[in-house]
Coordinates of N, CA and C in Angstrom, one line a residue:
Chain A
X26 N 5.0 7.8 -15.7 CA 4.4 6.6 -15.7 C 2.9 6.6 -15.4
X27 N 2.3 5.5 -15.5 CA 0.8 5.4 -15.3 C 0.5 5.9 -13.9
X28 N -0.6 6.6 -13.7 CA -1.1 7.1 -12.4 C -2.5 6.6 -12.2
X29 N -2.9 6.2 -11.1 CA -4.2 5.8 -10.7 C -4.7 7.0 -9.8
X30 N -5.7 7.6 -10.4 CA -6.2 8.7 -9.7 C -7.5 8.2 -8.8
X31 N -7.5 8.5 -7.5 CA -8.5 8.1 -6.6 C -9.2 9.3 -6.0
X32 N -10.5 9.2 -6.0 CA -11.4 10.4 -5.4 C -12.5 9.8 -4.7
X33 N -13.0 10.6 -3.7 CA -12.5 11.8 -3.1 C -11.3 11.5 -2.2
X34 N -10.6 12.4 -1.7 CA -9.5 12.2 -0.7 C -10.0 11.9 0.6
X35 N -11.2 12.6 1.0 CA -11.8 12.4 2.3 C -13.2 12.3 2.0
X36 N -13.9 11.6 3.0 CA -15.5 11.4 2.9 C -15.9 11.3 4.3
X37 N -16.8 12.2 4.7 CA -17.4 12.2 6.0 C -18.8 11.7 5.8
X38 N -19.3 10.8 6.5 CA -20.7 10.3 6.4 C -21.2 10.0 7.8
X39 N -22.5 10.0 7.9 CA -23.2 9.7 9.1 C -23.3 8.2 9.1
X40 N -23.3 7.5 10.2 CA -23.4 6.1 10.3 C -24.7 5.7 9.6
X41 N -24.7 4.8 8.8 CA -25.9 4.3 8.1 C -26.0 4.8 6.7
X42 N -25.2 5.9 6.3 CA -25.2 6.4 5.0 C -24.3 5.5 4.1
X43 N -24.4 5.6 2.8 CA -23.6 4.9 1.9 C -22.3 5.7 1.6
X44 N -21.4 5.0 1.0 CA -20.0 5.6 0.7 C -19.5 5.0 -0.6
X45 N -18.9 5.8 -1.4 CA -18.3 5.3 -2.6 C -17.0 6.0 -2.9
X46 N -16.0 5.2 -3.3 CA -14.7 5.8 -3.7 C -14.4 5.3 -5.1
X47 N -13.7 6.2 -5.8 CA -13.5 5.9 -7.3 C -12.0 5.9 -7.6
X48 N -11.6 5.0 -8.5 CA -10.3 5.0 -9.1 C -10.3 5.1 -10.6
X49 N -9.5 5.9 -11.2 CA -9.6 6.1 -12.6 C -8.2 6.1 -13.1
X50 N -8.0 5.4 -14.4 CA -6.8 5.4 -15.1 C -7.0 5.9 -16.5
X51 N -5.9 6.4 -17.1 CA -6.0 6.8 -18.5 C -5.6 5.6 -19.4
X52 N -5.1 4.6 -18.8 CA -4.8 3.4 -19.7 C -5.6 2.2 -19.1
X53 N -5.7 1.2 -20.0 CA -6.3 0.0 -19.6 C -5.4 -0.8 -18.5
X54 N -6.2 -1.2 -17.5 CA -5.5 -1.9 -16.4 C -5.7 -3.5 -16.6
X55 N -4.7 -4.2 -16.3 CA -4.8 -5.7 -16.3 C -5.6 -6.2 -15.2
X56 N -5.5 -5.6 -14.1 CA -6.2 -5.9 -12.9 C -6.3 -4.7 -11.9
X57 N -7.1 -4.7 -10.9 CA -7.1 -3.7 -9.9 C -7.3 -4.4 -8.6
X58 N -6.6 -3.9 -7.6 CA -6.7 -4.4 -6.2 C -7.2 -3.3 -5.2
X59 N -8.0 -3.6 -4.3 CA -8.4 -2.8 -3.2 C -7.8 -3.3 -1.9
X60 N -7.4 -2.2 -1.2 CA -6.9 -2.4 0.3 C -7.6 -1.5 1.2
X61 N -7.6 -1.9 2.5 CA -8.1 -1.1 3.6 C -7.0 -0.8 4.6
X62 N -6.9 0.4 5.1 CA -5.9 0.6 6.2 C -6.6 1.4 7.2
X63 N -6.7 0.7 8.5 CA -7.3 1.2 9.6 C -6.4 2.2 10.2
X64 N -6.8 3.2 10.9 CA -6.1 4.3 11.5 C -4.9 3.5 12.4
X65 N -3.6 3.8 12.1 CA -2.6 3.3 12.9 C -2.2 1.9 12.4
X66 N -2.9 1.4 11.5 CA -2.6 0.1 11.0 C -2.0 0.0 9.6
X67 N -1.8 -1.1 9.0 CA -1.2 -1.4 7.8 C -2.2 -1.8 6.7
X68 N -2.0 -1.5 5.5 CA -2.9 -1.9 4.4 C -3.2 -3.4 4.5
X69 N -4.5 -3.7 4.3 CA -4.9 -5.2 4.2 C -5.7 -5.3 2.9
X70 N -5.3 -6.4 2.2 CA -5.9 -6.8 1.0 C -7.4 -7.1 1.0
X71 N -8.2 -6.4 0.3 CA -9.6 -6.7 0.3 C -10.1 -7.7 -0.9
X72 N -9.7 -7.2 -2.1 CA -10.1 -8.0 -3.2 C -9.3 -7.6 -4.5
X73 N -9.4 -8.5 -5.5 CA -8.8 -8.1 -6.8 C -9.9 -8.3 -7.9
X74 N -10.0 -7.4 -8.8 CA -10.8 -7.6 -9.9 C -10.0 -7.7 -11.3
X75 N -10.4 -8.6 -12.1 CA -9.7 -8.9 -13.3 C -10.3 -8.6 -14.6
X76 N -11.7 -9.1 -14.6 CA -12.4 -9.1 -15.8 C -13.2 -7.8 -16.0
X77 N -13.4 -7.4 -17.3 CA -14.0 -6.3 -17.7 C -15.5 -6.4 -17.1
X78 N -16.0 -5.3 -16.5 CA -17.4 -5.3 -16.0 C -17.6 -6.1 -14.8
X79 N -16.5 -6.7 -14.2 CA -16.7 -7.5 -13.0 C -17.3 -6.8 -11.8
X80 N -18.1 -7.5 -11.1 CA -18.7 -7.0 -9.9 C -18.5 -8.0 -8.8
X81 N -18.0 -7.7 -7.7 CA -17.8 -8.6 -6.6 C -18.4 -8.0 -5.3
X82 N -18.9 -8.8 -4.5 CA -19.5 -8.3 -3.2 C -18.9 -9.0 -2.0
X83 N -18.6 -8.3 -0.9 CA -18.3 -8.8 0.3 C -19.1 -8.2 1.3
X84 N -20.2 -8.8 1.8 CA -21.1 -8.3 2.7 C -21.6 -7.0 2.2
X85 N -21.4 -5.8 2.9 CA -21.8 -4.5 2.5 C -21.0 -3.8 1.5
X86 N -19.9 -4.5 1.1 CA -19.0 -3.9 0.1 C -19.2 -4.4 -1.3
X87 N -19.3 -3.5 -2.2 CA -19.5 -3.9 -3.6 C -18.3 -3.3 -4.4
X88 N -17.7 -4.1 -5.2 CA -16.5 -3.7 -5.9 C -16.8 -3.8 -7.4
X89 N -16.5 -2.8 -8.3 CA -16.8 -2.9 -9.7 C -15.5 -2.6 -10.5
X90 N -15.5 -3.3 -11.6 CA -14.4 -2.9 -12.6 C -15.1 -2.5 -13.8
X91 N -14.7 -1.3 -14.3 CA -15.4 -0.8 -15.5 C -15.2 -1.7 -16.8
X92 N -16.2 -1.4 -17.8 CA -16.2 -2.3 -18.9 C -14.9 -2.1 -19.8
X93 N -14.4 -0.8 -19.7 CA -13.1 -0.6 -20.4 C -11.9 -0.9 -19.6
X94 N -12.1 -1.3 -18.4 CA -11.0 -1.6 -17.4 C -10.1 -0.5 -17.2
X95 N -10.7 0.7 -17.1 CA -9.9 2.0 -16.9 C -10.3 2.5 -15.5
X96 N -11.5 2.1 -15.0 CA -11.9 2.6 -13.7 C -12.5 1.5 -12.8
X97 N -12.6 1.9 -11.6 CA -13.1 0.9 -10.6 C -13.7 1.7 -9.4
X98 N -14.7 1.0 -8.7 CA -15.2 1.7 -7.6 C -15.4 0.7 -6.4
X99 N -15.5 1.3 -5.3 CA -15.8 0.5 -4.1 C -16.9 1.2 -3.3
X100 N -18.1 0.6 -3.2 CA -19.2 1.0 -2.6 C -19.6 0.4 -1.2
X101 N -19.8 1.2 -0.2 CA -20.2 0.5 1.0 C -21.6 1.0 1.3
X102 N -22.4 0.0 1.6 CA -23.9 0.2 1.9 C -24.0 0.3 3.5
X103 N -24.7 1.3 3.9 CA -25.1 1.5 5.3 C -23.8 1.5 6.2
X104 N -22.9 2.4 6.1 CA -21.7 2.4 6.7 C -21.8 2.2 8.2
X105 N -20.8 1.6 8.8 CA -20.7 1.4 10.3 C -19.4 2.0 10.7
X106 N -19.3 2.2 12.0 CA -18.0 2.9 12.6 C -16.9 2.0 12.3
X107 N -17.1 0.7 12.2 CA -15.9 -0.2 11.9 C -15.5 -0.1 10.5
X108 N -16.1 0.7 9.6 CA -15.7 1.0 8.2 C -14.6 2.1 8.1
X109 N -14.5 2.8 9.3 CA -13.5 3.9 9.3 C -12.1 3.4 8.8
X110 N -11.5 4.1 8.0 CA -10.1 3.9 7.5 C -9.9 4.5 6.2
X111 N -8.8 4.2 5.6 CA -8.4 4.6 4.3 C -8.4 3.5 3.3
X112 N -9.1 3.7 2.2 CA -9.3 2.7 1.2 C -8.4 3.1 0.0
X113 N -7.6 2.1 -0.4 CA -6.6 2.3 -1.5 C -7.0 1.3 -2.7
X114 N -6.8 1.9 -3.8 CA -6.8 1.0 -5.0 C -5.4 0.9 -5.5
X115 N -5.1 -0.2 -6.2 CA -3.7 -0.4 -6.7 C -3.8 -1.3 -7.9
X116 N -3.0 -0.8 -9.0 CA -2.9 -1.5 -10.2 C -1.5 -1.5 -10.8
X117 N -1.2 -2.6 -11.5 CA 0.1 -2.7 -12.1 C 0.3 -1.5 -13.2
X118 N 1.5 -1.0 -13.3 CA 1.8 0.1 -14.1 C 2.3 -0.4 -15.4
X119 N 1.6 -0.5 -16.5 CA 2.0 -1.0 -17.8 C 2.5 -2.3 -17.7
X120 N 3.8 -2.5 -18.1 CA 4.4 -3.8 -18.1 C 5.1 -4.2 -16.8
X121 N 5.0 -3.2 -15.8 CA 5.7 -3.4 -14.5 C 5.0 -4.3 -13.7
X122 N 5.7 -4.9 -12.8 CA 5.2 -5.7 -11.8 C 4.8 -5.0 -10.5
X123 N 5.1 -3.7 -10.6 CA 4.8 -2.9 -9.4 C 3.5 -2.3 -9.4
X124 N 2.6 -2.6 -8.4 CA 1.3 -2.1 -8.4 C 1.5 -0.5 -7.9
X125 N 0.8 0.2 -8.7 CA 0.8 1.7 -8.4 C -0.5 1.9 -7.5
X126 N -0.2 2.5 -6.2 CA -1.3 2.8 -5.4 C -1.9 4.1 -5.7
X127 N -3.3 4.2 -5.6 CA -3.9 5.5 -5.6 C -3.5 6.2 -4.2
X128 N -3.9 7.5 -4.1 CA -3.7 8.3 -3.0 C -4.5 7.9 -1.7
X129 N -5.7 7.1 -2.0 CA -6.4 6.7 -1.0 C -7.6 7.7 -0.7
X130 N -8.7 7.0 -0.2 CA -9.9 7.8 0.3 C -10.0 7.5 1.7
X131 N -10.0 8.6 2.6 CA -10.2 8.4 4.0 C -11.6 8.6 4.3
X132 N -12.3 7.4 4.9 CA -13.6 7.5 5.3 C -13.8 7.7 6.8
X133 N -14.5 8.7 7.1 CA -14.8 9.1 8.5 C -16.3 8.9 8.8
X134 N -16.6 8.0 9.6 CA -18.0 7.7 9.9 C -18.4 8.4 11.3
X135 N -19.4 9.2 11.3 CA -19.9 9.8 12.4 C -21.1 9.1 13.1
X136 N -20.9 8.7 14.3 CA -22.0 7.9 15.0 C -23.3 8.6 15.2
Chain B
X27 N -0.8 -19.1 9.4 CA 0.6 -19.1 9.4 C 1.1 -17.7 9.8
X28 N 2.4 -17.5 9.9 CA 3.0 -16.2 10.3 C 2.9 -15.3 9.2
X29 N 2.6 -14.0 9.5 CA 2.5 -12.9 8.5 C 3.8 -12.3 8.3
X30 N 3.8 -11.1 7.6 CA 5.0 -10.4 7.4 C 5.4 -9.7 8.7
X31 N 6.7 -9.8 9.1 CA 7.1 -9.1 10.2 C 8.2 -8.1 10.1
X32 N 8.2 -7.0 10.7 CA 9.2 -5.9 10.6 C 9.7 -5.7 12.0
X33 N 11.0 -5.3 11.9 CA 11.7 -4.8 13.1 C 12.6 -3.7 12.8
X34 N 12.9 -2.7 13.6 CA 12.1 -2.5 14.9 C 10.7 -2.0 14.6
X35 N 9.8 -1.9 15.5 CA 8.5 -1.3 15.3 C 8.6 0.2 15.3
X36 N 9.5 0.7 16.1 CA 9.8 2.1 16.3 C 11.3 2.4 16.4
X37 N 11.6 3.4 15.7 CA 13.1 3.7 15.7 C 13.2 5.2 15.8
X38 N 13.9 5.8 16.8 CA 14.1 7.2 16.9 C 15.7 7.4 16.7
X39 N 16.1 8.2 15.8 CA 17.6 8.3 15.6 C 17.8 9.8 15.4
X40 N 19.1 10.0 15.6 CA 19.5 11.5 15.4 C 19.9 11.7 13.9
X41 N 19.6 12.9 13.5 CA 20.0 13.3 12.1 C 21.5 12.9 11.9
X42 N 21.7 12.3 10.7 CA 23.1 12.0 10.4 C 23.5 10.5 10.7
X43 N 22.7 9.9 11.5 CA 23.1 8.5 11.8 C 22.5 7.6 10.7
X44 N 23.0 6.3 10.7 CA 22.5 5.3 9.8 C 21.6 4.5 10.5
X45 N 20.6 3.9 9.8 CA 19.4 3.0 10.3 C 19.4 1.8 9.4
X46 N 18.9 0.7 10.0 CA 18.8 -0.4 9.3 C 17.4 -1.0 9.6
X47 N 16.5 -1.2 8.7 CA 15.2 -1.7 9.0 C 15.1 -3.1 8.3
X48 N 14.4 -4.0 9.1 CA 14.3 -5.4 8.7 C 12.9 -5.9 8.3
X49 N 12.9 -6.7 7.3 CA 11.6 -7.3 6.9 C 11.8 -8.8 6.7
X50 N 10.9 -9.5 7.5 CA 10.7 -11.0 7.2 C 9.4 -11.3 6.5
X51 N 9.5 -11.6 5.3 CA 8.3 -11.9 4.5 C 7.7 -13.2 4.9
X52 N 6.5 -13.4 4.2 CA 5.8 -14.7 4.5 C 6.7 -15.8 3.7
X53 N 6.8 -16.9 4.4 CA 7.6 -18.0 3.9 C 7.1 -18.4 2.4
X54 N 8.0 -18.5 1.5 CA 7.6 -18.9 0.2 C 7.2 -17.9 -0.8
X55 N 7.0 -16.6 -0.2 CA 6.7 -15.5 -1.1 C 8.0 -15.0 -1.8
X56 N 7.9 -15.0 -3.2 CA 9.1 -14.7 -3.9 C 9.3 -13.1 -4.0
X57 N 8.2 -12.4 -4.1 CA 8.3 -11.0 -4.3 C 8.2 -10.2 -3.0
X58 N 9.0 -9.2 -2.8 CA 9.1 -8.3 -1.7 C 9.1 -6.8 -2.0
X59 N 8.3 -6.1 -1.4 CA 8.2 -4.6 -1.7 C 8.5 -3.7 -0.4
X60 N 9.1 -2.6 -0.7 CA 9.3 -1.6 0.4 C 8.6 -0.3 -0.1
X61 N 7.8 0.2 0.9 CA 7.0 1.4 0.7 C 7.4 2.4 1.8
X62 N 7.1 3.7 1.6 CA 7.2 4.7 2.7 C 5.8 5.4 2.7
X63 N 5.4 5.6 3.9 CA 4.2 6.3 4.0 C 4.4 7.4 5.2
X64 N 4.2 8.7 4.6 CA 4.3 9.9 5.6 C 2.9 10.0 6.2
X65 N 2.8 10.7 7.3 CA 1.5 10.9 8.1 C 0.4 11.5 7.2
X66 N -0.6 10.6 7.1 CA -1.8 11.0 6.3 C -1.6 11.0 4.8
X67 N -0.5 10.4 4.3 CA -0.3 10.3 2.9 C -0.4 8.9 2.4
X68 N -0.3 8.7 1.0 CA -0.5 7.5 0.4 C 0.9 6.6 0.6
X69 N 0.9 5.6 -0.2 CA 2.1 4.7 -0.3 C 3.0 5.1 -1.3
X70 N 4.2 5.4 -0.9 CA 5.4 5.7 -1.9 C 6.2 4.5 -2.2
X71 N 6.3 4.0 -3.4 CA 7.0 2.8 -3.6 C 8.5 3.1 -3.6
X72 N 9.3 2.3 -3.0 CA 10.7 2.4 -2.9 C 11.4 1.5 -3.7
X73 N 11.2 0.1 -3.5 CA 12.0 -0.9 -4.2 C 11.3 -2.2 -4.2
X74 N 11.6 -2.9 -5.2 CA 10.9 -4.3 -5.4 C 12.0 -5.3 -5.6
X75 N 11.8 -6.5 -4.9 CA 12.6 -7.7 -5.0 C 11.9 -8.7 -5.6
X76 N 12.5 -9.4 -6.6 CA 11.9 -10.8 -7.0 C 13.1 -11.8 -6.7
X77 N 12.8 -12.6 -5.8 CA 13.9 -13.3 -5.3 C 14.9 -12.5 -4.6
X78 N 16.3 -12.6 -4.9 CA 17.2 -11.8 -4.3 C 17.5 -10.6 -5.2
X79 N 17.1 -10.5 -6.4 CA 17.4 -9.5 -7.3 C 16.4 -8.3 -7.2
X80 N 16.8 -7.1 -7.4 CA 15.9 -6.0 -7.4 C 15.8 -5.4 -8.8
X81 N 14.8 -5.8 -9.6 CA 14.7 -5.3 -10.9 C 14.2 -3.8 -11.0
X82 N 13.7 -3.4 -9.9 CA 13.1 -2.0 -9.9 C 13.6 -1.2 -8.7
X83 N 14.6 -0.4 -8.7 CA 14.9 0.5 -7.6 C 14.5 1.9 -7.9
X84 N 13.6 2.2 -8.7 CA 13.4 3.5 -9.2 C 12.8 4.4 -8.2
X85 N 12.2 3.8 -7.2 CA 11.6 4.5 -6.1 C 12.5 5.1 -4.9
X86 N 13.7 4.6 -4.9 CA 14.6 5.0 -3.9 C 14.9 6.5 -4.0
X87 N 14.5 7.3 -3.0 CA 14.6 8.8 -3.0 C 16.0 9.3 -3.3
X88 N 17.1 8.7 -2.8 CA 18.4 9.2 -3.0 C 19.4 8.0 -2.8
X89 N 20.6 8.4 -3.1 CA 21.6 7.3 -2.9 C 22.0 6.9 -1.5
X90 N 21.3 7.7 -0.5 CA 21.4 7.4 0.9 C 20.6 6.1 1.3
X91 N 19.8 5.7 0.3 CA 18.8 4.5 0.6 C 19.4 3.3 -0.2
X92 N 19.4 2.2 0.5 CA 19.8 1.0 -0.3 C 19.0 -0.1 0.4
X93 N 18.9 -1.2 -0.3 CA 18.2 -2.4 0.2 C 18.9 -3.7 -0.3
X94 N 18.8 -4.7 0.5 CA 19.3 -5.9 0.0 C 18.3 -7.1 0.5
X95 N 18.4 -8.2 -0.2 CA 17.6 -9.4 0.2 C 18.5 -10.6 0.0
X96 N 18.5 -11.4 1.1 CA 19.4 -12.6 1.0 C 18.5 -13.9 1.2
X97 N 18.9 -14.9 0.5 CA 18.3 -16.2 0.6 C 16.9 -16.2 0.2
X98 N 16.6 -15.0 -0.7 CA 15.1 -15.1 -1.1 C 14.2 -14.8 0.0
X99 N 14.7 -14.3 1.1 CA 13.8 -14.2 2.3 C 14.0 -12.8 2.9
X100 N 14.7 -12.7 4.0 CA 14.8 -11.4 4.7 C 15.3 -10.4 3.9
X101 N 14.8 -9.1 4.1 CA 15.4 -7.9 3.4 C 15.7 -6.9 4.4
X102 N 16.6 -6.1 4.2 CA 17.0 -5.0 5.1 C 17.0 -3.7 4.2
X103 N 16.4 -2.7 4.8 CA 16.5 -1.3 4.1 C 17.4 -0.5 4.9
X104 N 18.4 0.0 4.3 CA 19.3 0.9 5.1 C 19.3 2.4 4.6
X105 N 19.1 3.2 5.5 CA 19.2 4.6 5.2 C 20.5 5.2 6.0
X106 N 21.3 5.8 5.1 CA 22.6 6.4 5.6 C 22.4 7.9 5.8
X107 N 23.1 8.4 6.8 CA 23.1 9.8 7.0 C 21.6 10.4 7.1
X108 N 20.9 9.8 8.0 CA 19.5 10.2 8.0 C 19.2 11.7 8.1
X109 N 18.0 12.0 7.5 CA 17.6 13.4 7.5 C 16.3 13.5 8.0
X110 N 15.8 14.6 8.5 CA 14.5 14.8 9.1 C 13.4 14.4 8.1
X111 N 13.6 14.6 6.9 CA 12.6 14.3 5.9 C 12.4 12.7 5.7
X112 N 13.3 12.1 6.3 CA 13.2 10.6 6.1 C 12.2 10.0 7.1
X113 N 11.7 10.9 8.0 CA 10.8 10.4 9.1 C 9.5 10.0 8.4
X114 N 9.1 8.8 8.6 CA 7.9 8.2 8.0 C 7.7 6.8 8.6
X115 N 6.7 6.1 8.1 CA 6.5 4.7 8.4 C 7.0 4.0 7.2
X116 N 7.8 3.0 7.3 CA 8.4 2.2 6.3 C 7.7 0.8 6.4
X117 N 7.0 0.5 5.3 CA 6.1 -0.7 5.2 C 6.8 -1.7 4.2
X118 N 6.8 -2.9 4.6 CA 7.2 -3.9 3.7 C 6.1 -4.8 3.4
X119 N 6.0 -5.3 2.2 CA 5.0 -6.2 1.7 C 5.5 -7.5 1.0
X120 N 4.9 -8.5 1.0 CA 5.4 -9.7 0.1 C 4.2 -10.3 -0.6
X121 N 4.5 -10.9 -1.7 CA 3.4 -11.6 -2.5 C 3.9 -12.9 -3.0
X122 N 3.1 -13.8 -3.3 CA 3.6 -15.0 -3.7 C 4.4 -15.0 -5.0
X123 N 4.0 -14.2 -6.0 CA 4.7 -14.0 -7.2 C 4.7 -12.5 -7.5
X124 N 5.7 -12.1 -8.3 CA 5.8 -10.7 -8.6 C 5.1 -10.3 -9.9
X125 N 3.9 -10.8 -10.2 CA 3.2 -10.6 -11.4 C 2.5 -9.4 -11.5
X126 N 2.4 -8.7 -10.4 CA 1.5 -7.5 -10.3 C 0.0 -7.9 -10.2
X127 N -0.3 -9.2 -10.2 CA -1.7 -9.6 -10.0 C -1.8 -10.5 -8.8
X128 N -0.9 -10.4 -7.9 CA -0.8 -11.2 -6.8 C -1.0 -10.2 -5.5
X129 N -1.9 -10.6 -4.6 CA -2.1 -9.7 -3.5 C -0.9 -9.6 -2.7
X130 N -0.8 -8.4 -2.1 CA 0.4 -8.1 -1.3 C -0.1 -8.1 0.3
X131 N 0.7 -8.7 1.0 CA 0.6 -8.9 2.4 C 1.5 -7.9 3.1
X132 N 1.0 -7.0 3.9 CA 1.9 -6.0 4.5 C 2.3 -6.3 5.9
X133 N 3.5 -5.9 6.3 CA 3.9 -6.0 7.7 C 3.4 -4.8 8.4
X134 N 3.6 -4.8 9.7 CA 3.0 -3.6 10.6 C 3.8 -2.4 10.4
X135 N 5.0 -2.4 9.8 CA 5.7 -1.2 9.6 C 6.7 -0.8 10.6
X136 N 7.7 0.0 10.2 CA 8.7 0.6 11.2 C 8.4 2.1 11.1
X137 N 8.1 2.7 12.3 CA 8.0 4.1 12.4 C 9.3 4.7 12.7
X138 N 9.8 5.5 11.7 CA 11.1 6.0 11.8 C 11.0 7.5 12.2
X139 N 11.7 8.0 13.2 CA 11.7 9.4 13.6 C 13.0 9.9 13.6
X140 N 13.3 10.9 12.9 CA 14.7 11.4 12.8 C 14.7 12.8 13.5
X141 N 15.4 12.9 14.6 CA 15.5 14.2 15.4 C 16.6 15.0 15.1

């Protein structure tokens, strides 16, 4: 089945540095969702992208959906310690209703 | 309003015992999902319910795992003859519709430890 590849698996940054995680698919995606999971917590929905080339912003977070709808990115500007956690992308697999989750990118912010 | 709730929050059981995990989705959400997450790992899909029916059981690891949903609401995940490799956090999520384009709301999870 379709897989959503997410990189990097881990990212260490100094507080104030920027951070980006990427999701890639070999097939066209109908939509893509992003979730954040704090250490010891459960995934929390951040955003959904649907349109080709779509860009959405939430404060310091910028989400992009590629023109071909095969890739997506989450960029955090000037990271803070509160950004620590694992960021997952998720996208429906073909005609399935089941979102396939990427393996996640764990962000570690050093103060 | 109330979010997704799961019980118990923690469960320690001996190898070979059966366990039952419960999920209360958000009221009115027709779709319900079960996932498993091992320490430091991603989300492993187990089963999906649309209403009371389970059109996709492809993620269940073995026939020791089963799940049901009654009244289009509460769901239970049962693991029979537990094994140590079943130790993980079991997460339940619900969404308004099961279209794949509806955001999922996750519960806090049940941490299962098989000794």
